[in-house]
PDB file of N, H, CA, C and O in Angstrom:
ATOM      1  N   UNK A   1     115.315  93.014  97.213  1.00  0.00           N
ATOM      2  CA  UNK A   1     114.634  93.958  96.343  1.00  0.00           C
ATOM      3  C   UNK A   1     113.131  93.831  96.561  1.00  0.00           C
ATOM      4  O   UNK A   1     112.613  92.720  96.450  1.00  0.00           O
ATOM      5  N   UNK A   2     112.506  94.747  96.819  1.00  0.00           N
ATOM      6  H   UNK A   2     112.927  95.649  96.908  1.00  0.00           H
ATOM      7  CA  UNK A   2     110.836  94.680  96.557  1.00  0.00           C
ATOM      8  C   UNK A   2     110.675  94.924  95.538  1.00  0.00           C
ATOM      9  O   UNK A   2     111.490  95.218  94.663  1.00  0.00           O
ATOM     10  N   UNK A   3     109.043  94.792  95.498  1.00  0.00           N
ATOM     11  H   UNK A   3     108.381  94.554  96.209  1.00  0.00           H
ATOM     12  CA  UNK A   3     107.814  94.608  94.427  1.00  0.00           C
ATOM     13  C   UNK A   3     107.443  95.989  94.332  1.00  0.00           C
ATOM     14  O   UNK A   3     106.796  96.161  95.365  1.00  0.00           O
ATOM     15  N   UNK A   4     107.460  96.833  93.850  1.00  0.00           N
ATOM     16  H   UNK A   4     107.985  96.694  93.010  1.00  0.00           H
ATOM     17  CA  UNK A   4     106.314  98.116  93.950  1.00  0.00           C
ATOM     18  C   UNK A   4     105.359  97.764  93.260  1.00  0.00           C
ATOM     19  O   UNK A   4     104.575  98.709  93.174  1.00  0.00           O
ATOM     20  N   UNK A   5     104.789  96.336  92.375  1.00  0.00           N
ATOM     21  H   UNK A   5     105.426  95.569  92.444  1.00  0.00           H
ATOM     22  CA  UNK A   5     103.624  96.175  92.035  1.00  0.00           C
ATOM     23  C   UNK A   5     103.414  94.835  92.806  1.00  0.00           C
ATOM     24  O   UNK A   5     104.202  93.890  92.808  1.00  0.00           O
ATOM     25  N   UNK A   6     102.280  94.908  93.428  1.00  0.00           N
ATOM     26  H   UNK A   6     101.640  95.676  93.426  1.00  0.00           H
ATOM     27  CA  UNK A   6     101.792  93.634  93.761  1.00  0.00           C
ATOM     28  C   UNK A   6     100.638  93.203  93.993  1.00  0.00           C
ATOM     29  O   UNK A   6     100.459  92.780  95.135  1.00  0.00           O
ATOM     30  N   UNK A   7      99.439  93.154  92.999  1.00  0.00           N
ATOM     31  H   UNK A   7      99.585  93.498  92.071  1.00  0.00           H
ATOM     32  CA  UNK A   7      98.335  93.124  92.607  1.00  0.00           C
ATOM     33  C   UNK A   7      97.675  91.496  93.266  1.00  0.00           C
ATOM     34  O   UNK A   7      96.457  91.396  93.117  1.00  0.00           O
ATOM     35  N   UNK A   8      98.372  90.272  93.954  1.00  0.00           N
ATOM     36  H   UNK A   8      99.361  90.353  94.075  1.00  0.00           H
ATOM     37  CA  UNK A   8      97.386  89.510  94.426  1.00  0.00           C
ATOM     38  C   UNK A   8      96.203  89.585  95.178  1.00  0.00           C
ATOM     39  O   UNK A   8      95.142  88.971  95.068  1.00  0.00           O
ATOM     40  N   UNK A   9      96.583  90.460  95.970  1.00  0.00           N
ATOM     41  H   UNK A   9      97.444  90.959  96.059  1.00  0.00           H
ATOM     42  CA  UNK A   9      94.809  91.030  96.952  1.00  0.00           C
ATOM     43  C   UNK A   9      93.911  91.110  95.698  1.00  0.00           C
ATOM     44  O   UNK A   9      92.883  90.437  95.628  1.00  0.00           O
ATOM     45  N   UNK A  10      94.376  92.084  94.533  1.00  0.00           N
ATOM     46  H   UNK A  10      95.211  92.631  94.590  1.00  0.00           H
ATOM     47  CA  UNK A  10      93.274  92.491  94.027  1.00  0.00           C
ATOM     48  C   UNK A  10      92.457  91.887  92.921  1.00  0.00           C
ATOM     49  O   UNK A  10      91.374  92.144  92.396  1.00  0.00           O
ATOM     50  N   UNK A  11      93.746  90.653  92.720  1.00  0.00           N
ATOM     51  H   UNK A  11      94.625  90.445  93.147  1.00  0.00           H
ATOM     52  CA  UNK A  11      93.262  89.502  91.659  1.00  0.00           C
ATOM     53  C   UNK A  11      92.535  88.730  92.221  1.00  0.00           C
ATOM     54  O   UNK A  11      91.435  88.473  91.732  1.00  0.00           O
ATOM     55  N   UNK A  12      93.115  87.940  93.838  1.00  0.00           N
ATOM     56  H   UNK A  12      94.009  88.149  94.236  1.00  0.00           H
ATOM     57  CA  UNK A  12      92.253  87.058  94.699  1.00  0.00           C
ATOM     58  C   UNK A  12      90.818  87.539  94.695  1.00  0.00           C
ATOM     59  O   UNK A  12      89.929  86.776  94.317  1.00  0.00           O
ATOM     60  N   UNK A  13      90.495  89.039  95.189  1.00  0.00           N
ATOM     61  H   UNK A  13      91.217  89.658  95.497  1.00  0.00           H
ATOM     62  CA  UNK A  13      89.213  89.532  95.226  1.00  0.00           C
ATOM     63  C   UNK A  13      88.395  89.486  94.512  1.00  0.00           C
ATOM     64  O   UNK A  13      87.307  89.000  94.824  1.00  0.00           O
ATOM     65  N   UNK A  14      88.751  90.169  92.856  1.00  0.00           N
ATOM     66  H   UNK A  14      89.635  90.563  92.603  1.00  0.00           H
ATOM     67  CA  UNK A  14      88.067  90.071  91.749  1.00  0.00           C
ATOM     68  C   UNK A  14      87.813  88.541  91.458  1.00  0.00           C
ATOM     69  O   UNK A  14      86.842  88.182  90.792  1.00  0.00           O
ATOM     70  N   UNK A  15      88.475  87.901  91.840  1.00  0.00           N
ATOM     71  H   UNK A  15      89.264  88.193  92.381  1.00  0.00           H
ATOM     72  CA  UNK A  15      87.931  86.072  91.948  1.00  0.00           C
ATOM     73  C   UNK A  15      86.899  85.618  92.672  1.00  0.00           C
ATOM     74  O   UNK A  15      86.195  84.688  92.278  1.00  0.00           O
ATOM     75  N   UNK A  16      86.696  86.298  93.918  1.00  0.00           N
ATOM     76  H   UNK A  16      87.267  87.054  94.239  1.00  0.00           H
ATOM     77  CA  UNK A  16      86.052  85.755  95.190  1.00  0.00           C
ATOM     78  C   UNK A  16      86.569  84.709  96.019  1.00  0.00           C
ATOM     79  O   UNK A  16      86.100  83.894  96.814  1.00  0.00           O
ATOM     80  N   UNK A  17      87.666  85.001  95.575  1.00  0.00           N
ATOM     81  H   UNK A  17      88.047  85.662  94.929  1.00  0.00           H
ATOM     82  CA  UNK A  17      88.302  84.031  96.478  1.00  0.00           C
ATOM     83  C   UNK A  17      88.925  84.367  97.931  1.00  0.00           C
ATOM     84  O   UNK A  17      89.586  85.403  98.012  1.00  0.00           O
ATOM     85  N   UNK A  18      88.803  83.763  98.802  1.00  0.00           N
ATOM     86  H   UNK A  18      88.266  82.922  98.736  1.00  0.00           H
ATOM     87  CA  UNK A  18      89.864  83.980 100.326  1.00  0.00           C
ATOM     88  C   UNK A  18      90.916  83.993 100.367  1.00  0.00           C
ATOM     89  O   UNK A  18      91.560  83.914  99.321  1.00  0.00           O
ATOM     90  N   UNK A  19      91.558  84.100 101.634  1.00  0.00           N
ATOM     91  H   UNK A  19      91.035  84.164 102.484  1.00  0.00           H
ATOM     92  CA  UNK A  19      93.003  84.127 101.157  1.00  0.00           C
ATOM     93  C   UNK A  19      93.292  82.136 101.745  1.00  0.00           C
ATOM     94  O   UNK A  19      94.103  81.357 101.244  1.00  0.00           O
ATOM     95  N   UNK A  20      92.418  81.879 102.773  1.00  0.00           N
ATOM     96  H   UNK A  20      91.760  82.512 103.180  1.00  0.00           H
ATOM     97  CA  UNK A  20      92.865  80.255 102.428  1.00  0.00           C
ATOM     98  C   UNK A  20      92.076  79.483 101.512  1.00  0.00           C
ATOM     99  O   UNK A  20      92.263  78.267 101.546  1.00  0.00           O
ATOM    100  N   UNK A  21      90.992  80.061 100.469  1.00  0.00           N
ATOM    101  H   UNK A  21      90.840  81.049 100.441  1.00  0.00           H
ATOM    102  CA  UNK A  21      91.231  78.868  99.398  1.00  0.00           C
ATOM    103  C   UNK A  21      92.093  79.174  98.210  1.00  0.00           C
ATOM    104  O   UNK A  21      92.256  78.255  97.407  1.00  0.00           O
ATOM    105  N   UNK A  22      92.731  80.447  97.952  1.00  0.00           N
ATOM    106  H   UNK A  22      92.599  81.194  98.604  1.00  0.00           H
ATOM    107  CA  UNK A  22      93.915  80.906  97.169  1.00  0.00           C
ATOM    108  C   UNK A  22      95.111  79.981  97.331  1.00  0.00           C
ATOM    109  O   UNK A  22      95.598  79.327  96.408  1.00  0.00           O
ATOM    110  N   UNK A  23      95.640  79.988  98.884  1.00  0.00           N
ATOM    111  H   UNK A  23      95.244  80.518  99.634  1.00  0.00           H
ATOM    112  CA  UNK A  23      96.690  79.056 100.056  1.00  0.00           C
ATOM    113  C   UNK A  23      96.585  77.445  99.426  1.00  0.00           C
ATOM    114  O   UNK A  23      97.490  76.768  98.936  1.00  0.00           O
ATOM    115  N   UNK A  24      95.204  77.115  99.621  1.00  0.00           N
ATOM    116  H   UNK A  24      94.469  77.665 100.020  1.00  0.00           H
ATOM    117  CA  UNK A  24      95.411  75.633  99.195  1.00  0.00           C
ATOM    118  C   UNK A  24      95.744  75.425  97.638  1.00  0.00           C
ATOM    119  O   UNK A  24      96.509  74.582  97.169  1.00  0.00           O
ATOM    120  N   UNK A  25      94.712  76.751  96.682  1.00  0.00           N
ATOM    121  H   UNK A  25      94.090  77.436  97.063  1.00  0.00           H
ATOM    122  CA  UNK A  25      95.201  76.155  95.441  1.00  0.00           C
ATOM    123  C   UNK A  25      96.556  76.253  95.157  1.00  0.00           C
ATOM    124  O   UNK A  25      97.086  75.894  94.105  1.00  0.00           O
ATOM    125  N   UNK A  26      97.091  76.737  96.100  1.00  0.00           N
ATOM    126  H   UNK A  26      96.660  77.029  96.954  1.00  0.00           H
ATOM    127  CA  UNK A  26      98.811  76.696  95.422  1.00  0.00           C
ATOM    128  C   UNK A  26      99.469  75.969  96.175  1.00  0.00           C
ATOM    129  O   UNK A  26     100.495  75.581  95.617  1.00  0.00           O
ATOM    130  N   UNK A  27      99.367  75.658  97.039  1.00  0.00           N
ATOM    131  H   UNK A  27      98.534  75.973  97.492  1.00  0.00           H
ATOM    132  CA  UNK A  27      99.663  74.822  98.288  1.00  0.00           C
ATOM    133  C   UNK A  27     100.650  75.134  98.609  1.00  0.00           C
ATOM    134  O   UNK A  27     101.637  74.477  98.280  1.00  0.00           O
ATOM    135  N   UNK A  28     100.769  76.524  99.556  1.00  0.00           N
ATOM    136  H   UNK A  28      99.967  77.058  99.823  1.00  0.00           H
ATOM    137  CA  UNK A  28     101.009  77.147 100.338  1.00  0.00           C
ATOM    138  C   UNK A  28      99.905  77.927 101.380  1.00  0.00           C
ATOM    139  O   UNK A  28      98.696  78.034 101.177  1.00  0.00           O
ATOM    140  N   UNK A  29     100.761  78.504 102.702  1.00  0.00           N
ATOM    141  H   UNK A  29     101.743  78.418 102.867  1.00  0.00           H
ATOM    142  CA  UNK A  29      99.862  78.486 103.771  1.00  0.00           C
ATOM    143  C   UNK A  29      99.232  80.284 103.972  1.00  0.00           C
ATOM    144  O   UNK A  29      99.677  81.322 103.483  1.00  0.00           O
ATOM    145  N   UNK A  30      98.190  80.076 104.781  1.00  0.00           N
ATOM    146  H   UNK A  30      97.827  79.233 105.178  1.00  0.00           H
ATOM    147  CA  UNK A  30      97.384  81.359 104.614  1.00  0.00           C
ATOM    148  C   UNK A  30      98.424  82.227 104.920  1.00  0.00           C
ATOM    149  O   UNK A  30      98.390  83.213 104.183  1.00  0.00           O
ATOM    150  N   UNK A  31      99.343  82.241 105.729  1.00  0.00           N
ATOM    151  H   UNK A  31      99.370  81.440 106.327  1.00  0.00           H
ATOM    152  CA  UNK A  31     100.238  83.386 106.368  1.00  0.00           C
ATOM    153  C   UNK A  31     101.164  83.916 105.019  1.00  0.00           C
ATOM    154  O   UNK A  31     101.486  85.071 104.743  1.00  0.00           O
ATOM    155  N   UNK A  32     101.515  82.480 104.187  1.00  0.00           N
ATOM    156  H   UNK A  32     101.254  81.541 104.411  1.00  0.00           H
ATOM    157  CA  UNK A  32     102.155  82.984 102.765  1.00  0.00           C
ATOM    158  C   UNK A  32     101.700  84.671 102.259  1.00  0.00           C
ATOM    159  O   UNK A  32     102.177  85.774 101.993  1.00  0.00           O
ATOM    160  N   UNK A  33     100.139  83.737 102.388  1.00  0.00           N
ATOM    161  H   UNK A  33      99.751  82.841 102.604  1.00  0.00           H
ATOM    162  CA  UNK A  33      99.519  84.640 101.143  1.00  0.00           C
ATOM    163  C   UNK A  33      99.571  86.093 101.964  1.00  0.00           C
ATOM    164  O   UNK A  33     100.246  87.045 101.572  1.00  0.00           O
ATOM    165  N   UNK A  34      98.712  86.109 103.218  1.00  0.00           N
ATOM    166  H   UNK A  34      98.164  85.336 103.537  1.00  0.00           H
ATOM    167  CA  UNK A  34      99.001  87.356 103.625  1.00  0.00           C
ATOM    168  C   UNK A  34     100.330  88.283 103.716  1.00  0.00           C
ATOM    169  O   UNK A  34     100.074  89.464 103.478  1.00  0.00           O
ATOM    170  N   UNK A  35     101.895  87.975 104.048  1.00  0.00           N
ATOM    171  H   UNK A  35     102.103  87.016 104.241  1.00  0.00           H
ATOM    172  CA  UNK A  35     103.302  88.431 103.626  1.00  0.00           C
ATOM    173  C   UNK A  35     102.596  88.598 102.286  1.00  0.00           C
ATOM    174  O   UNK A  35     101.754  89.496 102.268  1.00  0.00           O
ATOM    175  N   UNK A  36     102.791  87.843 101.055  1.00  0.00           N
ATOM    176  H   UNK A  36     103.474  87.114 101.070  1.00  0.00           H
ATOM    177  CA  UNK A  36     103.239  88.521  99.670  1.00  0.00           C
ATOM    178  C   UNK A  36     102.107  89.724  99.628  1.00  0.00           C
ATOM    179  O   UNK A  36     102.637  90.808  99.382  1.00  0.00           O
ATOM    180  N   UNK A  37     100.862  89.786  99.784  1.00  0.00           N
ATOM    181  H   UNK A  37     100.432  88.906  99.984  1.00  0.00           H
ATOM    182  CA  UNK A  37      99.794  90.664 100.052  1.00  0.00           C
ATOM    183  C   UNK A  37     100.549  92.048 100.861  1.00  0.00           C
ATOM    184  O   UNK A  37     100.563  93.046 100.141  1.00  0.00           O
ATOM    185  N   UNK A  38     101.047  92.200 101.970  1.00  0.00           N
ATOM    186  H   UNK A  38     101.036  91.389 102.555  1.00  0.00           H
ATOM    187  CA  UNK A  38     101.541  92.697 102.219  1.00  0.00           C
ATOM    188  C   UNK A  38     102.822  93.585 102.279  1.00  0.00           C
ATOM    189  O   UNK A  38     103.258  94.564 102.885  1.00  0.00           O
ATOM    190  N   UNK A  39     103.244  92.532 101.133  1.00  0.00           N
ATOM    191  H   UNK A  39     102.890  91.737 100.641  1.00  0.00           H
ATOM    192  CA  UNK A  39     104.273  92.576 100.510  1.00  0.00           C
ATOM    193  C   UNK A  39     105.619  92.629 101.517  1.00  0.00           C
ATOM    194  O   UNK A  39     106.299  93.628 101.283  1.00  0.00           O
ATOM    195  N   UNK A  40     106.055  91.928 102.392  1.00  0.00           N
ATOM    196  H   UNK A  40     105.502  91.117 102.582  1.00  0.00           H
ATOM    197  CA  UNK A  40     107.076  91.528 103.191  1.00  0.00           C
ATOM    198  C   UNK A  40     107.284  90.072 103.023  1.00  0.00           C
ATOM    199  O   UNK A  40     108.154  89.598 103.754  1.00  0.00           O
ATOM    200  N   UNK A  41     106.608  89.165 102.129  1.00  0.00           N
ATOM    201  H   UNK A  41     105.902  89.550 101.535  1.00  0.00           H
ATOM    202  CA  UNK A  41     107.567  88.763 100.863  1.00  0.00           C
ATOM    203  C   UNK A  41     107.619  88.570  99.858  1.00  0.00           C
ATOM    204  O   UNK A  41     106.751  89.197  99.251  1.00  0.00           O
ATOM    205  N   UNK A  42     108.538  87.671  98.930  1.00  0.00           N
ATOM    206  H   UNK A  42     109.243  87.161  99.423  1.00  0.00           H
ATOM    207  CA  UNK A  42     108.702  87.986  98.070  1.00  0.00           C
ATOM    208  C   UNK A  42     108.299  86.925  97.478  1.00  0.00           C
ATOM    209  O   UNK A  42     109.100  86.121  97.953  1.00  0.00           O
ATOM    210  N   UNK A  43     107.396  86.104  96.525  1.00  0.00           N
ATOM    211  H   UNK A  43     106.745  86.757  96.138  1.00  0.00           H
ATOM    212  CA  UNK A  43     107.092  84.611  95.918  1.00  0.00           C
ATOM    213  C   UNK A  43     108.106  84.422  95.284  1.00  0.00           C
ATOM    214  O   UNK A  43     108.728  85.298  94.683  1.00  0.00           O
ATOM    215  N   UNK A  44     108.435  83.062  95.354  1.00  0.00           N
ATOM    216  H   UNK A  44     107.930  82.350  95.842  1.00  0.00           H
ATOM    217  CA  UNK A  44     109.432  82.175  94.587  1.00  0.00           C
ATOM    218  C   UNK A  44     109.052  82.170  93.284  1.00  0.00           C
ATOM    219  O   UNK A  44     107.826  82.078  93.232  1.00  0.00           O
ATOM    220  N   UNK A  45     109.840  82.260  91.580  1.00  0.00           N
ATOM    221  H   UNK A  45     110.836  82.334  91.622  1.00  0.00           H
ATOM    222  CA  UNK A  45     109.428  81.956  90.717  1.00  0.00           C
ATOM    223  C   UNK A  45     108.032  81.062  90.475  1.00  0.00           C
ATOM    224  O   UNK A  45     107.063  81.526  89.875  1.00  0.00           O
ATOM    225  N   UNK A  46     108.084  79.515  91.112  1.00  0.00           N
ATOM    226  H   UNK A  46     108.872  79.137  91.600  1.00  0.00           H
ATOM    227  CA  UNK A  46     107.450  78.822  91.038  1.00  0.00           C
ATOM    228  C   UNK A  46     106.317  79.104  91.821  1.00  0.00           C
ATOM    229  O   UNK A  46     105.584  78.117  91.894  1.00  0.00           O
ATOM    230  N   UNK A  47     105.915  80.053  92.414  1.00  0.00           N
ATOM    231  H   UNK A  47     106.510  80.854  92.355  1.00  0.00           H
ATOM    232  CA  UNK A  47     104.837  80.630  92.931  1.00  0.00           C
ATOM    233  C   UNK A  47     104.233  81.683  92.446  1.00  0.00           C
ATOM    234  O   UNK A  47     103.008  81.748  92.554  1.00  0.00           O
ATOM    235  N   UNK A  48     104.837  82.552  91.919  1.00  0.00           N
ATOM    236  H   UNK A  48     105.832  82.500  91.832  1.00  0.00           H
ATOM    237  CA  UNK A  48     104.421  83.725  90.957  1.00  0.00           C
ATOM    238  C   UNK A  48     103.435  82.761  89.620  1.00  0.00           C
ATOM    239  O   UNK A  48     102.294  82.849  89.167  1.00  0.00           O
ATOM    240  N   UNK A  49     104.701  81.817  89.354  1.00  0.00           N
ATOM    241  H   UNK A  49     105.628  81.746  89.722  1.00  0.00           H
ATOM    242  CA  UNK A  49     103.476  81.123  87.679  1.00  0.00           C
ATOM    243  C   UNK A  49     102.467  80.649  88.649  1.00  0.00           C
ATOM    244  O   UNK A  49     101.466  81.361  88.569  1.00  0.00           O
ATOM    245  N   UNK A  50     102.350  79.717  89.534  1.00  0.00           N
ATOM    246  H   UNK A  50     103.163  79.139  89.599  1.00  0.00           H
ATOM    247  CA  UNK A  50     101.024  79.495  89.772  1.00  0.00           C
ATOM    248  C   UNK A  50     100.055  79.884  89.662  1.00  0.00           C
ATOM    249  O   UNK A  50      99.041  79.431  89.132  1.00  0.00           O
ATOM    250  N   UNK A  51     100.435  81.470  90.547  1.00  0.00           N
ATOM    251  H   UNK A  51     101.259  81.838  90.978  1.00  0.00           H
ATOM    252  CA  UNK A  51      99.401  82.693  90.581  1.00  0.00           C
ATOM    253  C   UNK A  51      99.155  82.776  89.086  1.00  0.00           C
ATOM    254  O   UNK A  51      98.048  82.494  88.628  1.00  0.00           O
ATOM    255  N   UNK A  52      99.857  83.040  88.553  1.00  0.00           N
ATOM    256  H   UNK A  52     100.757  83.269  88.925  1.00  0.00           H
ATOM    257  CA  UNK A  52      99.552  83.714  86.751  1.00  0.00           C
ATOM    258  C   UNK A  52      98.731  82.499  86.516  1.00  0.00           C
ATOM    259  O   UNK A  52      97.537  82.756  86.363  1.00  0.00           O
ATOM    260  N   UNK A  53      99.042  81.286  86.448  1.00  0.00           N
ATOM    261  H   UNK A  53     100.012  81.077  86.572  1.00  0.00           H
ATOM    262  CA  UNK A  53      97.793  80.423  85.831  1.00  0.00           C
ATOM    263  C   UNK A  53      96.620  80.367  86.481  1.00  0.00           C
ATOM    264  O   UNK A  53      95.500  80.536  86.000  1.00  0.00           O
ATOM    265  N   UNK A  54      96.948  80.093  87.728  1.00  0.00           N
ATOM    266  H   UNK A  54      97.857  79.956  88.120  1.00  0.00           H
ATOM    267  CA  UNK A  54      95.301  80.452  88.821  1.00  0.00           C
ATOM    268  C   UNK A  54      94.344  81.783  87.836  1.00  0.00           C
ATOM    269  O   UNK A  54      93.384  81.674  87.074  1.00  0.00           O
ATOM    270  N   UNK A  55      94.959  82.709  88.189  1.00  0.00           N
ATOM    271  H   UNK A  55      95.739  82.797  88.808  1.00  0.00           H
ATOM    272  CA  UNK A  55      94.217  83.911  87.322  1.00  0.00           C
ATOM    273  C   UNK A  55      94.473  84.477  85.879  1.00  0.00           C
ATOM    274  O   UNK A  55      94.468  85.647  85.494  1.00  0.00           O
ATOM    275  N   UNK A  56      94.744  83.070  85.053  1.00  0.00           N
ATOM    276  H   UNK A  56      94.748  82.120  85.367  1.00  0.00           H
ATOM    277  CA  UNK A  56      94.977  83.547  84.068  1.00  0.00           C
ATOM    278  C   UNK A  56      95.331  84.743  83.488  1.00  0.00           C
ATOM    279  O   UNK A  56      94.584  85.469  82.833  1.00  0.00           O
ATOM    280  N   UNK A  57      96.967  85.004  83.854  1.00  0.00           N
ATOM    281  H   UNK A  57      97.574  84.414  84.387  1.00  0.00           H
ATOM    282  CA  UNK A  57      97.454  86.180  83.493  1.00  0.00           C
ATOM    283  C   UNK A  57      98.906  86.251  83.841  1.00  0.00           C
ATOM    284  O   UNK A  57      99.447  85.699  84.800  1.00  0.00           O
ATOM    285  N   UNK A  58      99.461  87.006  82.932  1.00  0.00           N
ATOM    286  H   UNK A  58      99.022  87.454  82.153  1.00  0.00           H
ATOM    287  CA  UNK A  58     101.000  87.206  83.007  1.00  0.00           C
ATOM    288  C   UNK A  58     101.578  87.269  84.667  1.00  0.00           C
ATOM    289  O   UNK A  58     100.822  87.517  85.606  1.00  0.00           O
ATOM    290  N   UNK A  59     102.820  87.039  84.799  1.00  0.00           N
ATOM    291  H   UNK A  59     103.435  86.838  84.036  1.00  0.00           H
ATOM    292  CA  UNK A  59     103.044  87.006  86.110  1.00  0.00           C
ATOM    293  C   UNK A  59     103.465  88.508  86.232  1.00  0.00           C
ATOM    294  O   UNK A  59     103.692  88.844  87.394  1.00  0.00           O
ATOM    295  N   UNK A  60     103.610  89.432  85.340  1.00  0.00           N
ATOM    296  H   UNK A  60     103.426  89.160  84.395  1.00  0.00           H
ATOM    297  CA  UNK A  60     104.189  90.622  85.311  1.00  0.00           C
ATOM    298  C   UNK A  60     102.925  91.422  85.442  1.00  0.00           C
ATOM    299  O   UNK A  60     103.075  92.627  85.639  1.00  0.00           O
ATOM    300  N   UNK A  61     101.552  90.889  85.356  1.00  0.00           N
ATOM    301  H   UNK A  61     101.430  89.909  85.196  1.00  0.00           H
ATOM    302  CA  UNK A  61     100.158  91.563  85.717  1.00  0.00           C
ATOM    303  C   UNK A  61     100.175  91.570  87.633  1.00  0.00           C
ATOM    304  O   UNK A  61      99.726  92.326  88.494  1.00  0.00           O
ATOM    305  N   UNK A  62     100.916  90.346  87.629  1.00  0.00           N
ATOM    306  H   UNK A  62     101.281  89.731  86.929  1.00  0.00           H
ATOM    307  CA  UNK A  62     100.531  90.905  89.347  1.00  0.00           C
ATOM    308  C   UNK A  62     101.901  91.035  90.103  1.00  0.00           C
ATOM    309  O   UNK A  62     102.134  91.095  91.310  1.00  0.00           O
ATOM    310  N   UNK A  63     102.530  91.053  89.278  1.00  0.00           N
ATOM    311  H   UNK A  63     102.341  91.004  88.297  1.00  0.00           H
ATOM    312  CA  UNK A  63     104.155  91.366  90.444  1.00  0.00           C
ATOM    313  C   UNK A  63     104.968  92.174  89.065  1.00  0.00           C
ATOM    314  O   UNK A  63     104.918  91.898  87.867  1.00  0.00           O
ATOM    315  N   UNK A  64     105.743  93.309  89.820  1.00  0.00           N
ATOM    316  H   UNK A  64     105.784  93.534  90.794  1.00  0.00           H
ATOM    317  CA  UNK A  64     106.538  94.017  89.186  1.00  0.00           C
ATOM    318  C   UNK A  64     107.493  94.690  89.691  1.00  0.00           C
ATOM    319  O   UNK A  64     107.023  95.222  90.696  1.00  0.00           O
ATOM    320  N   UNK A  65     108.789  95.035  89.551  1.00  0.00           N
ATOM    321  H   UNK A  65     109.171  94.603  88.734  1.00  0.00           H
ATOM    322  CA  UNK A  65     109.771  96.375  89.887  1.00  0.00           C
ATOM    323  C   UNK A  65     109.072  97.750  90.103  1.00  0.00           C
ATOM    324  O   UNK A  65     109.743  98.751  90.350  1.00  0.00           O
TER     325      UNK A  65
END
């Protein structure tokens, strides 16, 4: 199943963040981040909360049906 929402580019950005110091804070690798960005894949539960706490925000703010 895909994402038709997938807002990390635009959360990473509004951060100033890269996509490898995003990679390390979750500790996963730059290529991760670019797939879910791209959306060809899909984050594991336990990667979605990361993101939501990294950018303080629901995990349903940056990934959705």
């Amino acid at each position: 199943m895909a994402l038709s929402k997938n807002k990390l580019k635009e959360y990473r950005e509004n951060a100033g963040l890269s996509q490898e110091n995003i990679a390390e804070l979750v500790t996963v690798t730059r290529q991760t981040i670019i797939s879910i960005e791209k959306g060809r894949y899909v984050p594991s539960l336990e990667l979605a909360l990361k993101f939501a706490k990294l950018f303080d925000c629901r995990v349903e703010d940056l990934f959705g049906l």
